[in-house]
mmCIF file of C-alpha atoms in Angstrom:
data_model
loop_
_atom_site.group_PDB
_atom_site.id
_atom_site.type_symbol
_atom_site.label_atom_id
_atom_site.label_comp_id
_atom_site.label_asym_id
_atom_site.label_seq_id
_atom_site.Cartn_x
_atom_site.Cartn_y
_atom_site.Cartn_z
ATOM 1 C CA UNK W 1 12.585 11.437 34.427
ATOM 2 C CA UNK W 2 10.703 10.934 37.678
ATOM 3 C CA UNK W 3 9.338 7.551 38.757
ATOM 4 C CA UNK W 4 5.750 8.736 38.417
ATOM 5 C CA UNK W 5 6.340 9.580 34.743
ATOM 6 C CA UNK W 6 7.699 6.157 33.853
ATOM 7 C CA UNK W 7 4.449 4.509 32.738
ATOM 8 C CA UNK W 8 3.387 7.431 30.568
ATOM 9 C CA UNK W 9 6.831 7.696 28.999
ATOM 10 C CA UNK W 10 6.954 3.971 28.258
ATOM 11 C CA UNK W 11 3.462 4.085 26.755
ATOM 12 C CA UNK W 12 4.573 7.007 24.602
ATOM 13 C CA UNK W 13 7.594 5.062 23.347
ATOM 14 C CA UNK W 14 5.438 2.015 22.655
ATOM 15 C CA UNK W 15 2.919 4.019 20.642
ATOM 16 C CA UNK W 16 5.570 5.720 18.525
ATOM 17 C CA UNK W 17 7.282 2.379 17.947
ATOM 18 C CA UNK W 18 4.031 0.784 16.749
ATOM 19 C CA UNK W 19 3.183 3.723 14.476
ATOM 20 C CA UNK W 20 6.619 3.677 12.860
ATOM 21 C CA UNK W 21 6.406 -0.087 12.361
ATOM 22 C CA UNK W 22 2.960 0.282 10.803
ATOM 23 C CA UNK W 23 4.321 2.852 8.355
ATOM 24 C CA UNK W 24 7.063 0.466 7.273
ATOM 25 C CA UNK W 25 4.542 -2.307 6.746
ATOM 26 C CA UNK W 26 2.266 -0.054 4.715
ATOM 27 C CA UNK W 27 5.161 0.815 2.435
ATOM 28 C CA UNK W 28 5.559 -2.878 1.639
ATOM 29 C CA UNK W 29 1.932 -3.793 1.143
ATOM 30 C CA UNK W 30 -0.647 -2.860 -1.411
ATOM 31 C CA UNK W 31 -3.640 -1.088 -0.031
ATOM 32 C CA UNK W 32 -7.218 -2.090 -0.712
ATOM 33 C CA UNK W 33 -8.433 -1.073 -4.147
ATOM 34 C CA UNK W 34 -10.953 1.772 -4.090
ATOM 35 C CA UNK W 35 -11.609 1.952 -7.847
ATOM 36 C CA UNK W 36 -13.682 -1.205 -7.476
ATOM 37 C CA UNK W 37 -16.462 -0.125 -9.809
ATOM 38 C CA UNK W 38 -14.089 0.599 -12.697
ATOM 39 C CA UNK W 39 -12.146 -2.591 -12.160
ATOM 40 C CA UNK W 40 -15.272 -4.677 -11.953
ATOM 41 C CA UNK W 41 -16.444 -3.134 -15.205
ATOM 42 C CA UNK W 42 -13.130 -3.937 -16.893
ATOM 43 C CA UNK W 43 -13.703 -7.577 -16.065
ATOM 44 C CA UNK W 44 -16.169 -7.772 -18.936
ATOM 45 C CA UNK W 45 -15.382 -7.445 -22.672
ATOM 46 C CA UNK W 46 -16.391 -4.274 -24.478
ATOM 47 C CA UNK W 47 -16.072 -2.032 -21.417
ATOM 48 C CA UNK W 48 -12.756 -0.314 -22.162
ATOM 49 C CA UNK W 49 -14.135 2.948 -23.655
ATOM 50 C CA UNK W 50 -16.539 3.526 -20.749
ATOM 51 C CA UNK W 51 -13.751 3.025 -18.206
ATOM 52 C CA UNK W 52 -11.221 5.175 -20.046
ATOM 53 C CA UNK W 53 -13.603 8.114 -19.773
ATOM 54 C CA UNK W 54 -12.607 8.269 -16.096
ATOM 55 C CA UNK W 55 -8.847 7.961 -16.612
ATOM 56 C CA UNK W 56 -6.259 10.637 -17.465
ATOM 57 C CA UNK W 57 -6.139 11.852 -21.036
ATOM 58 C CA UNK W 58 -2.770 10.285 -21.811
ATOM 59 C CA UNK W 59 -4.066 6.862 -20.760
ATOM 60 C CA UNK W 60 -7.255 7.285 -22.763
ATOM 61 C CA UNK W 61 -5.529 8.496 -25.910
ATOM 62 C CA UNK W 62 -2.840 5.818 -25.807
ATOM 63 C CA UNK W 63 -5.152 2.820 -25.370
ATOM 64 C CA UNK W 64 -7.766 4.021 -27.862
ATOM 65 C CA UNK W 65 -5.269 5.036 -30.521
ATOM 66 C CA UNK W 66 -4.898 3.398 -33.915
ATOM 67 C CA UNK W 67 -1.218 2.996 -33.114
ATOM 68 C CA UNK W 68 -1.956 0.880 -30.056
ATOM 69 C CA UNK W 69 -4.278 -1.391 -32.047
ATOM 70 C CA UNK W 70 -1.668 -1.790 -34.737
ATOM 71 C CA UNK W 71 1.042 -2.502 -32.163
ATOM 72 C CA UNK W 72 -1.114 -5.176 -30.547
ATOM 73 C CA UNK W 73 -1.727 -6.896 -33.881
ATOM 74 C CA UNK W 74 1.938 -6.618 -34.824
ATOM 75 C CA UNK W 75 3.036 -8.067 -31.475
ATOM 76 C CA UNK W 76 1.022 -11.217 -32.204
ATOM 77 C CA UNK W 77 2.736 -11.608 -35.545
ATOM 78 C CA UNK W 78 6.169 -11.137 -34.028
ATOM 79 C CA UNK W 79 5.403 -13.817 -31.472
ATOM 80 C CA UNK W 80 4.252 -16.140 -34.286
ATOM 81 C CA UNK W 81 0.790 -16.456 -32.757
ATOM 82 C CA UNK W 82 -1.617 -17.388 -35.521
ATOM 83 C CA UNK W 83 -4.319 -19.432 -33.765
ATOM 84 C CA UNK W 84 -7.861 -18.078 -33.567
ATOM 85 C CA UNK W 85 -7.831 -18.375 -29.767
ATOM 86 C CA UNK W 86 -4.691 -17.664 -27.768
ATOM 87 C CA UNK W 87 -3.721 -18.811 -24.295
ATOM 88 C CA UNK W 88 -2.896 -16.056 -21.838
ATOM 89 C CA UNK W 89 0.566 -17.489 -21.278
ATOM 90 C CA UNK W 90 1.210 -17.343 -25.024
ATOM 91 C CA UNK W 91 0.652 -13.588 -25.227
ATOM 92 C CA UNK W 92 3.164 -12.742 -22.472
ATOM 93 C CA UNK W 93 5.765 -11.585 -25.063
ATOM 94 C CA UNK W 94 3.135 -9.238 -26.485
ATOM 95 C CA UNK W 95 2.671 -7.449 -23.171
ATOM 96 C CA UNK W 96 6.414 -7.119 -22.794
ATOM 97 C CA UNK W 97 6.412 -5.299 -26.123
ATOM 98 C CA UNK W 98 3.265 -3.226 -25.607
ATOM 99 C CA UNK W 99 4.241 -1.895 -22.172
ATOM 100 C CA UNK W 100 7.453 -0.515 -23.629
ATOM 101 C CA UNK W 101 5.530 1.743 -26.014
ATOM 102 C CA UNK W 102 3.266 3.392 -23.432
ATOM 103 C CA UNK W 103 3.671 7.017 -22.277
ATOM 104 C CA UNK W 104 3.693 5.820 -18.640
ATOM 105 C CA UNK W 105 5.733 3.225 -16.793
ATOM 106 C CA UNK W 106 4.095 -0.195 -16.954
ATOM 107 C CA UNK W 107 5.353 -3.531 -15.674
ATOM 108 C CA UNK W 108 4.873 -6.355 -18.217
ATOM 109 C CA UNK W 109 4.806 -8.944 -15.425
ATOM 110 C CA UNK W 110 2.008 -7.055 -13.706
ATOM 111 C CA UNK W 111 0.173 -6.851 -17.025
ATOM 112 C CA UNK W 112 0.507 -10.593 -17.447
ATOM 113 C CA UNK W 113 -0.964 -11.216 -13.995
ATOM 114 C CA UNK W 114 -3.906 -8.982 -14.841
ATOM 115 C CA UNK W 115 -4.344 -10.817 -18.143
ATOM 116 C CA UNK W 116 -4.672 -14.078 -16.246
ATOM 117 C CA UNK W 117 -7.248 -12.457 -13.993
ATOM 118 C CA UNK W 118 -9.295 -11.214 -16.949
ATOM 119 C CA UNK W 119 -9.174 -14.554 -18.753
ATOM 120 C CA UNK W 120 -12.473 -15.649 -17.256
ATOM 121 C CA UNK W 121 -12.733 -19.406 -17.044
ATOM 122 C CA UNK W 122 -9.337 -19.838 -18.666
ATOM 123 C CA UNK W 123 -10.910 -19.882 -22.119
ATOM 124 C CA UNK W 124 -8.153 -17.880 -23.745
ATOM 125 C CA UNK W 125 -8.308 -14.727 -25.843
ATOM 126 C CA UNK W 126 -9.734 -14.582 -29.377
ATOM 127 C CA UNK W 127 -6.978 -13.206 -31.594
ATOM 128 C CA UNK W 128 -9.434 -10.863 -33.292
ATOM 129 C CA UNK W 129 -10.184 -9.106 -29.999
ATOM 130 C CA UNK W 130 -6.665 -9.098 -28.600
ATOM 131 C CA UNK W 131 -6.151 -5.311 -29.028
ATOM 132 C CA UNK W 132 -9.252 -4.619 -26.925
ATOM 133 C CA UNK W 133 -8.255 -7.273 -24.384
ATOM 134 C CA UNK W 134 -4.754 -5.798 -24.141
ATOM 135 C CA UNK W 135 -6.262 -2.358 -23.567
ATOM 136 C CA UNK W 136 -8.401 -3.661 -20.706
ATOM 137 C CA UNK W 137 -5.378 -5.379 -19.182
ATOM 138 C CA UNK W 138 -3.215 -2.262 -19.266
ATOM 139 C CA UNK W 139 -6.015 -0.028 -17.979
ATOM 140 C CA UNK W 140 -6.625 -2.439 -15.095
ATOM 141 C CA UNK W 141 -2.902 -2.607 -14.309
ATOM 142 C CA UNK W 142 -2.686 1.176 -14.240
ATOM 143 C CA UNK W 143 -5.700 1.437 -11.919
ATOM 144 C CA UNK W 144 -4.258 -1.125 -9.524
ATOM 145 C CA UNK W 145 -0.896 0.626 -9.350
ATOM 146 C CA UNK W 146 -2.427 4.061 -8.837
ATOM 147 C CA UNK W 147 -4.846 2.926 -6.167
ATOM 148 C CA UNK W 148 -2.176 1.022 -4.269
ATOM 149 C CA UNK W 149 0.020 4.126 -4.275
ATOM 150 C CA UNK W 150 -2.820 6.364 -3.114
ATOM 151 C CA UNK W 151 -3.757 3.987 -0.337
ATOM 152 C CA UNK W 152 -0.197 3.868 0.962
ATOM 153 C CA UNK W 153 0.169 7.652 0.808
ATOM 154 C CA UNK W 154 -3.099 8.190 2.661
ATOM 155 C CA UNK W 155 -2.153 5.686 5.352
ATOM 156 C CA UNK W 156 1.315 7.180 5.721
ATOM 157 C CA UNK W 157 -0.107 10.683 6.077
ATOM 158 C CA UNK W 158 -2.365 9.550 8.925
ATOM 159 C CA UNK W 159 0.464 7.760 10.729
ATOM 160 C CA UNK W 160 2.787 10.741 10.286
ATOM 161 C CA UNK W 161 0.125 12.988 11.801
ATOM 162 C CA UNK W 162 -0.193 10.754 14.860
ATOM 163 C CA UNK W 163 3.578 10.603 15.367
ATOM 164 C CA UNK W 164 3.879 14.382 14.955
ATOM 165 C CA UNK W 165 1.106 14.883 17.503
ATOM 166 C CA UNK W 166 2.878 12.649 20.017
ATOM 167 C CA UNK W 167 6.341 14.105 19.553
ATOM 168 C CA UNK W 168 5.017 17.659 19.764
ATOM 169 C CA UNK W 169 3.174 17.044 23.017
ATOM 170 C CA UNK W 170 3.448 13.937 25.181
ATOM 171 C CA UNK W 171 0.255 15.093 26.882
ATOM 172 C CA UNK W 172 -1.489 13.999 23.662
ATOM 173 C CA UNK W 173 -1.051 10.372 24.746
ATOM 174 C CA UNK W 174 -4.698 9.996 25.783
ATOM 175 C CA UNK W 175 -5.800 11.677 22.555
ATOM 176 C CA UNK W 176 -3.786 9.425 20.234
ATOM 177 C CA UNK W 177 -4.250 6.136 22.090
ATOM 178 C CA UNK W 178 -7.857 5.567 20.877
ATOM 179 C CA UNK W 179 -6.613 5.840 17.269
ATOM 180 C CA UNK W 180 -4.523 2.695 17.664
ATOM 181 C CA UNK W 181 -5.823 -0.868 17.274
ATOM 182 C CA UNK W 182 -7.530 -2.369 20.322
ATOM 183 C CA UNK W 183 -4.774 -4.959 20.640
ATOM 184 C CA UNK W 184 -2.166 -2.203 21.086
ATOM 185 C CA UNK W 185 -4.180 -0.082 23.510
ATOM 186 C CA UNK W 186 -4.986 -3.163 25.593
ATOM 187 C CA UNK W 187 -1.274 -3.881 26.043
ATOM 188 C CA UNK W 188 -0.301 -0.285 26.832
ATOM 189 C CA UNK W 189 -3.084 0.062 29.419
ATOM 190 C CA UNK W 190 -2.647 -3.349 31.024
ATOM 191 C CA UNK W 191 -1.532 -3.908 34.604
ATOM 192 C CA UNK W 192 1.277 -6.066 33.286
ATOM 193 C CA UNK W 193 2.637 -3.218 31.154
ATOM 194 C CA UNK W 194 2.488 -0.756 34.072
ATOM 195 C CA UNK W 195 4.219 -3.275 36.342
ATOM 196 C CA UNK W 196 6.906 -3.946 33.756
ATOM 197 C CA UNK W 197 7.592 -0.224 33.282
ATOM 198 C CA UNK W 198 7.898 0.433 36.991
ATOM 199 C CA UNK W 199 10.061 -2.658 37.501
ATOM 200 C CA UNK W 200 12.471 -1.508 34.805
ATOM 201 C CA UNK W 201 12.631 1.964 36.350
ATOM 202 C CA UNK W 202 13.427 0.545 39.768
ATOM 203 C CA UNK W 203 16.150 -1.655 38.304
ATOM 204 C CA UNK W 204 17.823 1.416 36.799
ATOM 205 C CA UNK W 205 17.289 3.633 39.852
ATOM 206 C CA UNK W 206 19.891 1.807 41.926
ATOM 207 C CA UNK W 207 20.305 4.724 44.332
ATOM 208 C CA UNK W 208 16.572 5.023 45.002
ATOM 209 C CA UNK W 209 16.439 8.699 44.023
ATOM 210 C CA UNK W 210 13.086 8.370 42.257
ATOM 211 C CA UNK W 211 14.359 9.922 39.038
ATOM 212 C CA UNK W 212 16.636 9.028 36.131
ATOM 213 C CA UNK W 213 18.595 11.089 33.584
ATOM 214 C CA UNK W 214 17.168 10.846 30.026
ATOM 215 C CA UNK W 215 20.183 8.881 28.758
ATOM 216 C CA UNK W 216 19.459 6.130 31.269
ATOM 217 C CA UNK W 217 16.046 5.623 29.711
ATOM 218 C CA UNK W 218 17.376 4.576 26.279
ATOM 219 C CA UNK W 219 17.655 0.814 27.044
ATOM 220 C CA UNK W 220 14.148 0.752 28.517
ATOM 221 C CA UNK W 221 12.496 2.587 25.636
ATOM 222 C CA UNK W 222 14.348 0.514 23.050
ATOM 223 C CA UNK W 223 12.998 -2.694 24.608
#
């Protein structure tokens, strides 16, 4: 590695490091929901059938089935819930039971969080409409999980593409740099960054040869 290549090489390492870090963060965070229209519609009673029209057949058939309605009613009885209006916290055991009967993986804790969200004004859930309410909750939970997964996959694909472009051709540095956040590009293009890179090179080039073997670069790139 020649001295004149030091800045570009250090910028390259910094960009790859940021992209890899961003991928790890995306894997841990939920992405923004893009099914906003469907979710907003589910926020109101009586909207389940119109939303299910847009969901996969197995979701639609399960939540509109007679069996699901019966299971919802039965779950109330098993939990000894007999009041006309039920608190959302009271029906938590019901969601634990209902999610176990679905043809897709569903998290009862997630369902309970959605139930709290849909309990507008904290007024509770009329027992007579609990099957419909439970259907809206589970449809909303499914939408949230799917959209979060899609958002993460889309973000990962973009980051992978940028890393592949960099590792395939370091000359792509100027092409990839504008795709990064302004805060990152500002650092990599700053006088301070250039000075730091050159200073580190000079510290390693103790013989003043103006070049370093690749293995000598590892400590610099790691920092």
